[in-house]
Tab-separated table of C-alpha atoms in Angstrom:
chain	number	residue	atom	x	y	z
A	21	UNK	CA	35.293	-30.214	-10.624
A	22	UNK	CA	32.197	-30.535	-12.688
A	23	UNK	CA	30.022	-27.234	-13.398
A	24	UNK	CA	26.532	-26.769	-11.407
A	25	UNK	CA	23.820	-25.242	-13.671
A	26	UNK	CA	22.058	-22.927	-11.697
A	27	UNK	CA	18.190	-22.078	-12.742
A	28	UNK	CA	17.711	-18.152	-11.830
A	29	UNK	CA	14.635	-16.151	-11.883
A	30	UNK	CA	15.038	-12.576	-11.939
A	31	UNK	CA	11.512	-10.582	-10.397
A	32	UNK	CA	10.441	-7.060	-10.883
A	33	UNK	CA	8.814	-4.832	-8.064
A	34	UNK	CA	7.052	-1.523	-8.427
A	35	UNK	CA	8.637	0.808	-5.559
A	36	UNK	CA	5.625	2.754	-4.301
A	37	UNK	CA	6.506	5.113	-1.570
A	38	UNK	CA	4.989	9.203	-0.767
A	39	UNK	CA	8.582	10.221	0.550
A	40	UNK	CA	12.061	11.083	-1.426
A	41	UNK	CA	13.536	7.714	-1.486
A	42	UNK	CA	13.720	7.680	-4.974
A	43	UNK	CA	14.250	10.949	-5.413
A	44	UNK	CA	18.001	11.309	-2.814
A	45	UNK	CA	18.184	7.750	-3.555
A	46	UNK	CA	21.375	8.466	-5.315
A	47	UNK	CA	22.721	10.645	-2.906
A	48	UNK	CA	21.817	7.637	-0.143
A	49	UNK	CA	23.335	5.029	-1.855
A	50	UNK	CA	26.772	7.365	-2.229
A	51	UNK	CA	26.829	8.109	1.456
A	52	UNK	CA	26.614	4.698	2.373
A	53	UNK	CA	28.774	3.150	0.432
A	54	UNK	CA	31.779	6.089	1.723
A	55	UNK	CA	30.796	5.607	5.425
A	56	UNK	CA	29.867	2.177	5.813
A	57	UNK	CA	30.067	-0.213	3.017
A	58	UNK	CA	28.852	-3.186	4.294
A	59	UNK	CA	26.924	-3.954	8.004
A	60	UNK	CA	24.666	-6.409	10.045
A	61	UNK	CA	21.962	-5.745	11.151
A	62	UNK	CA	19.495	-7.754	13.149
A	63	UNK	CA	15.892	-7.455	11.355
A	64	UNK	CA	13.109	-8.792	12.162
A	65	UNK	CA	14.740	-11.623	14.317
A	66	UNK	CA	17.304	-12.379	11.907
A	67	UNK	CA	20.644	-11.305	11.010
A	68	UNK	CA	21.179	-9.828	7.603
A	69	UNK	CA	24.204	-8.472	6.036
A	70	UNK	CA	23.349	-5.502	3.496
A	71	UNK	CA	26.979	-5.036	1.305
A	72	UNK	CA	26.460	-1.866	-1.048
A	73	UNK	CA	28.252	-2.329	-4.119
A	74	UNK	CA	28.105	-0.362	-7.466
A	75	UNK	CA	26.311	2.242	-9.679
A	76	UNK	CA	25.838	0.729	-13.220
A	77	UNK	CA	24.691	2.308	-16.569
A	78	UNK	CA	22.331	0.138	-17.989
A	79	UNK	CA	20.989	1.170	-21.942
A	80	UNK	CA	22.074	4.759	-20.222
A	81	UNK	CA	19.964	4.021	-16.910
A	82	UNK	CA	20.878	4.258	-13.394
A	83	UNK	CA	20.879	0.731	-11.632
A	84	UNK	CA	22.209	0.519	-8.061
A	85	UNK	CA	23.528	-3.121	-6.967
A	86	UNK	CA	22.974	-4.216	-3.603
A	87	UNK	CA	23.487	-7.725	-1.999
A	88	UNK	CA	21.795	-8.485	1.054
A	89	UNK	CA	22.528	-12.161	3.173
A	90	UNK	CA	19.942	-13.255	4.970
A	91	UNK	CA	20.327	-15.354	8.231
A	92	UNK	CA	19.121	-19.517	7.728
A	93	UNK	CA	18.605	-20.485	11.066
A	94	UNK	CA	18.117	-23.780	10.061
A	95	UNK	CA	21.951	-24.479	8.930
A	96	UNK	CA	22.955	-25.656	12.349
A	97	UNK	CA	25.819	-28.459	12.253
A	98	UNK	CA	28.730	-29.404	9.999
A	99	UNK	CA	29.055	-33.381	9.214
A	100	UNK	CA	31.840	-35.057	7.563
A	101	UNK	CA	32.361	-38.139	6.255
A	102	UNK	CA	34.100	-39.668	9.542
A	103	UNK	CA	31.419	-39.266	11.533
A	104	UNK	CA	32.360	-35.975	13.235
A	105	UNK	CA	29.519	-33.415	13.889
A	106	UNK	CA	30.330	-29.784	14.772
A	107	UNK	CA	28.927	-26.279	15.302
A	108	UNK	CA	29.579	-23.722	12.446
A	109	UNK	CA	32.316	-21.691	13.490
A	110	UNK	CA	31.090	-17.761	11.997
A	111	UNK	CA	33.625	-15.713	13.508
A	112	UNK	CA	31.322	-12.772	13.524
A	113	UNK	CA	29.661	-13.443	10.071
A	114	UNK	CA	26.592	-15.172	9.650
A	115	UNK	CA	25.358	-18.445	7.205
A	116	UNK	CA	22.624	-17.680	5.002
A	117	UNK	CA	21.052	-16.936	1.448
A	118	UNK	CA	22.196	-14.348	-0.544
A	119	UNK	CA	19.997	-11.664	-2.620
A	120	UNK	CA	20.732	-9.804	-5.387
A	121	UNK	CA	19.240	-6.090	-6.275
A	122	UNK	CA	18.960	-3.664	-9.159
A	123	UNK	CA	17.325	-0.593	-7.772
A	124	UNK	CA	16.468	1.767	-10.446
A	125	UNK	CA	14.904	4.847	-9.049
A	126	UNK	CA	14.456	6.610	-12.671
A	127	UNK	CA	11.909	3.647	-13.636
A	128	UNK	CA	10.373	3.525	-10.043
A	129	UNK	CA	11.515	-0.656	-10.012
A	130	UNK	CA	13.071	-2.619	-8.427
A	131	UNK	CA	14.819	-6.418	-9.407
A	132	UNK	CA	16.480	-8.854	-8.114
A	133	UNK	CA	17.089	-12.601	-7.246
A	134	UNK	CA	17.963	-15.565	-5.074
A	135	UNK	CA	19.117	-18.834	-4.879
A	136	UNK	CA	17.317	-18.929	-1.744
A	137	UNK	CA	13.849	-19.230	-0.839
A	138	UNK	CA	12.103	-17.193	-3.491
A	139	UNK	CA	8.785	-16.242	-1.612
A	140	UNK	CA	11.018	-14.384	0.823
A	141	UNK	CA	12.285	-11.935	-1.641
A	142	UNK	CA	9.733	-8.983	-1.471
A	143	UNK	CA	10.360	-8.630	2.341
A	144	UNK	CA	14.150	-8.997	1.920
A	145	UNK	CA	13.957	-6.126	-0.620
A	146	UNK	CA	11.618	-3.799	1.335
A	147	UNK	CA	14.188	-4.321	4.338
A	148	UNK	CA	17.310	-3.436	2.268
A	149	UNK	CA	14.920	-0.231	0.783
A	150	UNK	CA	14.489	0.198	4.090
A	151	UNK	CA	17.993	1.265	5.075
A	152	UNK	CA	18.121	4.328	2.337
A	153	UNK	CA	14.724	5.981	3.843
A	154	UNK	CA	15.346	8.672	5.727
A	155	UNK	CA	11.543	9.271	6.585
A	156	UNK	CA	10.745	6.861	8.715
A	157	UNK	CA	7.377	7.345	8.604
A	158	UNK	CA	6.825	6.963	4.742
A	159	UNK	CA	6.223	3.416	4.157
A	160	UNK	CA	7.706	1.574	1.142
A	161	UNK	CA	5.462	-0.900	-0.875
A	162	UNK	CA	6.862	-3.600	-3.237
A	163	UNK	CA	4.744	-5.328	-5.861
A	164	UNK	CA	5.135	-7.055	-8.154
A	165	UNK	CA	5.042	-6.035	-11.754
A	166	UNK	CA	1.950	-7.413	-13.585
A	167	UNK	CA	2.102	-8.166	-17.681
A	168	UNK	CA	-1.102	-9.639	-18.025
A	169	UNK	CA	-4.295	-7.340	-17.399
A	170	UNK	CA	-6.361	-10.325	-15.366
A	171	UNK	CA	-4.194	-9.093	-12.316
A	172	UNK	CA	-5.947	-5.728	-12.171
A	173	UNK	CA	-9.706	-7.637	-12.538
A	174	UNK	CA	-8.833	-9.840	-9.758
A	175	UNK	CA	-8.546	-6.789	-7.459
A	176	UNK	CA	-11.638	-5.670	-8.751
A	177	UNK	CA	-14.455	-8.356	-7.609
A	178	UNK	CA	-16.219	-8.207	-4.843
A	179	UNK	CA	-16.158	-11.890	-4.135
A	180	UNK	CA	-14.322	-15.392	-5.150
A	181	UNK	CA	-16.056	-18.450	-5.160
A	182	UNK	CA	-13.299	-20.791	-5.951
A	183	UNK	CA	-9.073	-21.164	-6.146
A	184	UNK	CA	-7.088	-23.847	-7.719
A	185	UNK	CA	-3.900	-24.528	-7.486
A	186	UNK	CA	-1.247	-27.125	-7.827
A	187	UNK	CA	2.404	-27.029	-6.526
A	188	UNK	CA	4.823	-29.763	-6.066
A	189	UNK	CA	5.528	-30.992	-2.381
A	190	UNK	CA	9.372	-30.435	-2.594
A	191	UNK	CA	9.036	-26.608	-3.190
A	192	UNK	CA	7.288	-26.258	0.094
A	193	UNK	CA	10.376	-27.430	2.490
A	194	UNK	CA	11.984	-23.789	2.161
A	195	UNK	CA	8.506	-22.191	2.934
A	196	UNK	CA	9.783	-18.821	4.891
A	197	UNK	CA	8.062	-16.920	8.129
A	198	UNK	CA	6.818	-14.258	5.964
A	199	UNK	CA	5.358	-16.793	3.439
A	200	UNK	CA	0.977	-17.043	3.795
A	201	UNK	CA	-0.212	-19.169	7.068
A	202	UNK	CA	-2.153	-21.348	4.964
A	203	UNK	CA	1.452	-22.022	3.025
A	204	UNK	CA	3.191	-22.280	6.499
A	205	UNK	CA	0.710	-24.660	7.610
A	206	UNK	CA	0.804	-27.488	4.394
A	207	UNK	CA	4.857	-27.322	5.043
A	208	UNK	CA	4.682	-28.531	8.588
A	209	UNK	CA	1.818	-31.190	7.655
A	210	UNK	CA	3.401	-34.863	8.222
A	211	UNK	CA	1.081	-36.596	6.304
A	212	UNK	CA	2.581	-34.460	2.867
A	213	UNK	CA	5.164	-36.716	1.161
A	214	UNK	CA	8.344	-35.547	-1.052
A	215	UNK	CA	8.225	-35.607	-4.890
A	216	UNK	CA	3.830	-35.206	-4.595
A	217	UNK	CA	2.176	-32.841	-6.560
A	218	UNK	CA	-0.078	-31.418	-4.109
A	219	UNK	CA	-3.916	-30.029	-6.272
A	220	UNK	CA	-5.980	-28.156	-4.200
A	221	UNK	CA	-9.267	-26.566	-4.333
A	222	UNK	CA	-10.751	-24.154	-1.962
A	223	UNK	CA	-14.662	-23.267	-2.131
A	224	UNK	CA	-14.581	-19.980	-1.118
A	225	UNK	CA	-18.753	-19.455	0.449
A	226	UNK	CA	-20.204	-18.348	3.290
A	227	UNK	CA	-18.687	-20.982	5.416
A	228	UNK	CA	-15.604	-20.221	4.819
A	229	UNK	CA	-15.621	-16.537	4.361
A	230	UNK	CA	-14.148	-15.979	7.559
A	231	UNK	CA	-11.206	-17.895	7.345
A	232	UNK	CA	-10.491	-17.052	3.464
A	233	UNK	CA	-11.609	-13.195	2.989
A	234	UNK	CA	-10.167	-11.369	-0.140
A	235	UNK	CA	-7.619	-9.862	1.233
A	236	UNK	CA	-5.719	-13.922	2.429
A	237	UNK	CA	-6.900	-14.975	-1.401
A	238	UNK	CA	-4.949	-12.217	-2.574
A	239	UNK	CA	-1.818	-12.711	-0.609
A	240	UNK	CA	-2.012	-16.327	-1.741
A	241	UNK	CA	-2.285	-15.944	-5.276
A	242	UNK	CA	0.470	-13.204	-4.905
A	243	UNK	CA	2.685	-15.806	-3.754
A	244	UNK	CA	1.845	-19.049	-5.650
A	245	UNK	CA	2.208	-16.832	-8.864
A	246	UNK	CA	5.709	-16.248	-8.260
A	247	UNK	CA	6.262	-19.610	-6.723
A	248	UNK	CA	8.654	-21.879	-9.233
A	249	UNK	CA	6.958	-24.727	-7.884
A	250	UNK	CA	3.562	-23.813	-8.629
A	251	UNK	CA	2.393	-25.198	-11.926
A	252	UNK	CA	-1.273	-24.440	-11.909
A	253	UNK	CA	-3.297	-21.587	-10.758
A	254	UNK	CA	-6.820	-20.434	-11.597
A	255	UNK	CA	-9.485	-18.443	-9.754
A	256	UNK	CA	-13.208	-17.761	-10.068
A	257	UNK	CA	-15.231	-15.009	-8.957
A	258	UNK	CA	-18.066	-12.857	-9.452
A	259	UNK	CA	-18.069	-9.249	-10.684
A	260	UNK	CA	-19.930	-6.366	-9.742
A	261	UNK	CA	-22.623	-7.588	-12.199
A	262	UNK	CA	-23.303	-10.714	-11.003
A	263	UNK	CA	-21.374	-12.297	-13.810
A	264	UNK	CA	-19.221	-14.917	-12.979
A	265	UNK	CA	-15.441	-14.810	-13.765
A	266	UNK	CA	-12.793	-17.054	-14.334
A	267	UNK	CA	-8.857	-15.616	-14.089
A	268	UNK	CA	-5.633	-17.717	-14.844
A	269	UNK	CA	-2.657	-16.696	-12.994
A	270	UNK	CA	-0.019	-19.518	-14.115
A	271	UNK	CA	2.310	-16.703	-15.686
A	272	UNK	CA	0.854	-13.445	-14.307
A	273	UNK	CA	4.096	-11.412	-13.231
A	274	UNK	CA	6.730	-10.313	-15.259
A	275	UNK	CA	10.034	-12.261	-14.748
A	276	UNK	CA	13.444	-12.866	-16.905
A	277	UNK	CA	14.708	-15.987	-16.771
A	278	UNK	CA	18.173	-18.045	-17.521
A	279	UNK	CA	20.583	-20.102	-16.278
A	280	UNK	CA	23.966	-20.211	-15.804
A	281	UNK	CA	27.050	-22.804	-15.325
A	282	UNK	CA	29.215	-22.850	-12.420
A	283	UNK	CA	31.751	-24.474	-9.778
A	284	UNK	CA	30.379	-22.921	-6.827
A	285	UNK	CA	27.058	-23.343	-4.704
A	286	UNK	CA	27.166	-20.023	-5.111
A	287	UNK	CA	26.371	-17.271	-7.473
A	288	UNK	CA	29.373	-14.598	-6.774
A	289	UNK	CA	28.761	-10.977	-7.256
A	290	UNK	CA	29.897	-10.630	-10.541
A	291	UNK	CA	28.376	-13.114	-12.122
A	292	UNK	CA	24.925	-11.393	-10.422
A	293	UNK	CA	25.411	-8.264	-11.425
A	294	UNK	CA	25.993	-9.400	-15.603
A	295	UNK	CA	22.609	-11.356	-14.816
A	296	UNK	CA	20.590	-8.509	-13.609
A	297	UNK	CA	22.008	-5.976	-16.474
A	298	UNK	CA	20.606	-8.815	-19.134
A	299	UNK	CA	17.458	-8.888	-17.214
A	300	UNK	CA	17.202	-4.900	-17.032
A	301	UNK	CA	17.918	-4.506	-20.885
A	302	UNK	CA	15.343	-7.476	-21.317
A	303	UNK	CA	12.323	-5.301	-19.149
A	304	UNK	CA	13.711	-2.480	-21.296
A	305	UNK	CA	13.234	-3.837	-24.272
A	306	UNK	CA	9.771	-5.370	-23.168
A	307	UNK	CA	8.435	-1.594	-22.702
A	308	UNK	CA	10.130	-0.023	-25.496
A	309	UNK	CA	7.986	-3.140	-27.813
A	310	UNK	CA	5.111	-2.124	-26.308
């Protein structure tokens, strides 16, 4: 059988949270794991299967691995070749994507990946953080981590006049429910053919204020800038002076990226886990070299 090579992206989220998950996160992860290894759950309208796995020691850090399968609706018939076409027989599983976390409480981060749709990862990881929080009331926050400072002036004007970006059709078929509407929406157009390369430009004025405040721009730059299919993103704005501004987000977040060889579809647990220790010792190394 001939080997698959697999591109992988590893991200990195800050955990941001006012109660003790981090600090009994240890503790959580132990309990867990002794009572109830692995469960489904049905979140958020789908089913997802949170497995807890193992404590590593990473450059004498504390990583916690935890694999989460998320429900694909979408995968609803088998066909073979003689013209036969069947249901999926789960016997009490479930077909979907996997995900693959670090969680390292010491550093406050979180990382992970999928071979999935990526722009779904920050809510699969805030519902799998979700299941060690004990106070329910404490939200948990996920961003992600920033290496260039442009992110931190974006958040800082008071208005955009303009965003620009280009993404190739083909990335936008595995566009996700939690994914921006405006994202949604260019995924269900018919008129938007495979294999285009899709450059748009929004003039962001009075007129269209409404539709596009700050807070939408933000959530879609968030999301093409960690988008693998988005090649191209720039915004303009003015600051609080009256200057104007002009911010390029093509490589904004930091990321570690590889690939791999294999005879599966799939990436199997182990294989994860050596991927996210290289990409912890490479955001180590990063900070150390700062």
């Amino acid at each position: 059988m001939n080997r698959i090579k697999k591109n992988i992206t590893v991200r990195f989220f800050s955990i941001e949270t006012k109660g003790k998950l981090l600090d009994s996160f240890a503790s959580a992860f132990a309990a867990n794991k002794l009572n109830d290894k692995s469960r489904i759950l049905n979140l958020k309208l789908k089913k997802h299967l949170i497995k807890i796995s193992e404590e590593h020691s990473v450059a004498g850090i504390s990583a916690y691995a935890v694999t989460v399968v998320r429900e694909r609706n979408t995968w609803q018939t088998k066909a073979t070749s003689d013209g036969s076409i069947t249901g999926l027989a789960l016997n009490q599983g479930i077909i979907g994507d996997p995900y693959f976390f670090f969680v390292v409480p010491s550093k406050k981060i979180l990382l992970g990946f999928t071979t999935g749709p990526s722009g779904s990862l920050i809510s699969v990881g805030k519902t799998m953080l979700d299941q060690f929080n004990s106070d329910r009331l404490s939200e948990v926050k996920l961003d992600l981590i920033t290496k260039e400072k442009d992110y931190g002036l974006l958040r800082d004007l008071p208005t955009y006049s303009k965003l620009h970006f280009k993404i190739q059709s083909t990335s936008l078929a595995d566009i996700t429910d939690d994914a921006p509407q405006m994202m949604r929406n260019l995924s269900a157009a018919p008129y938007i053919n495979n294999n285009m390369q899709l450059d748009l430009e929004l003039d962001l004025n009075d007129e269209t204020r409404d539709a596009f405040p700050n807070e939408v721009i933000l959530e879609l730059i968030e999301f093409l800038s960690d988008h693998d299919g988005c090649n191209f993103l720039k915004v303009q704005g003015v600051n609080k002076n009256g200057n104007a501004v002009k911010l390029d987000f093509g490589n904004a977040f930091v990321n570690f990226k590889t690939e791999i060889q294999t005879r599966d579809q799939f990436i199997d647990e182990n294989n994860a886990t050596k991927l996210l220790k290289e990409a912890l010792v490479d955001y180590i190394e990063s900070q150390l070299s700062v």
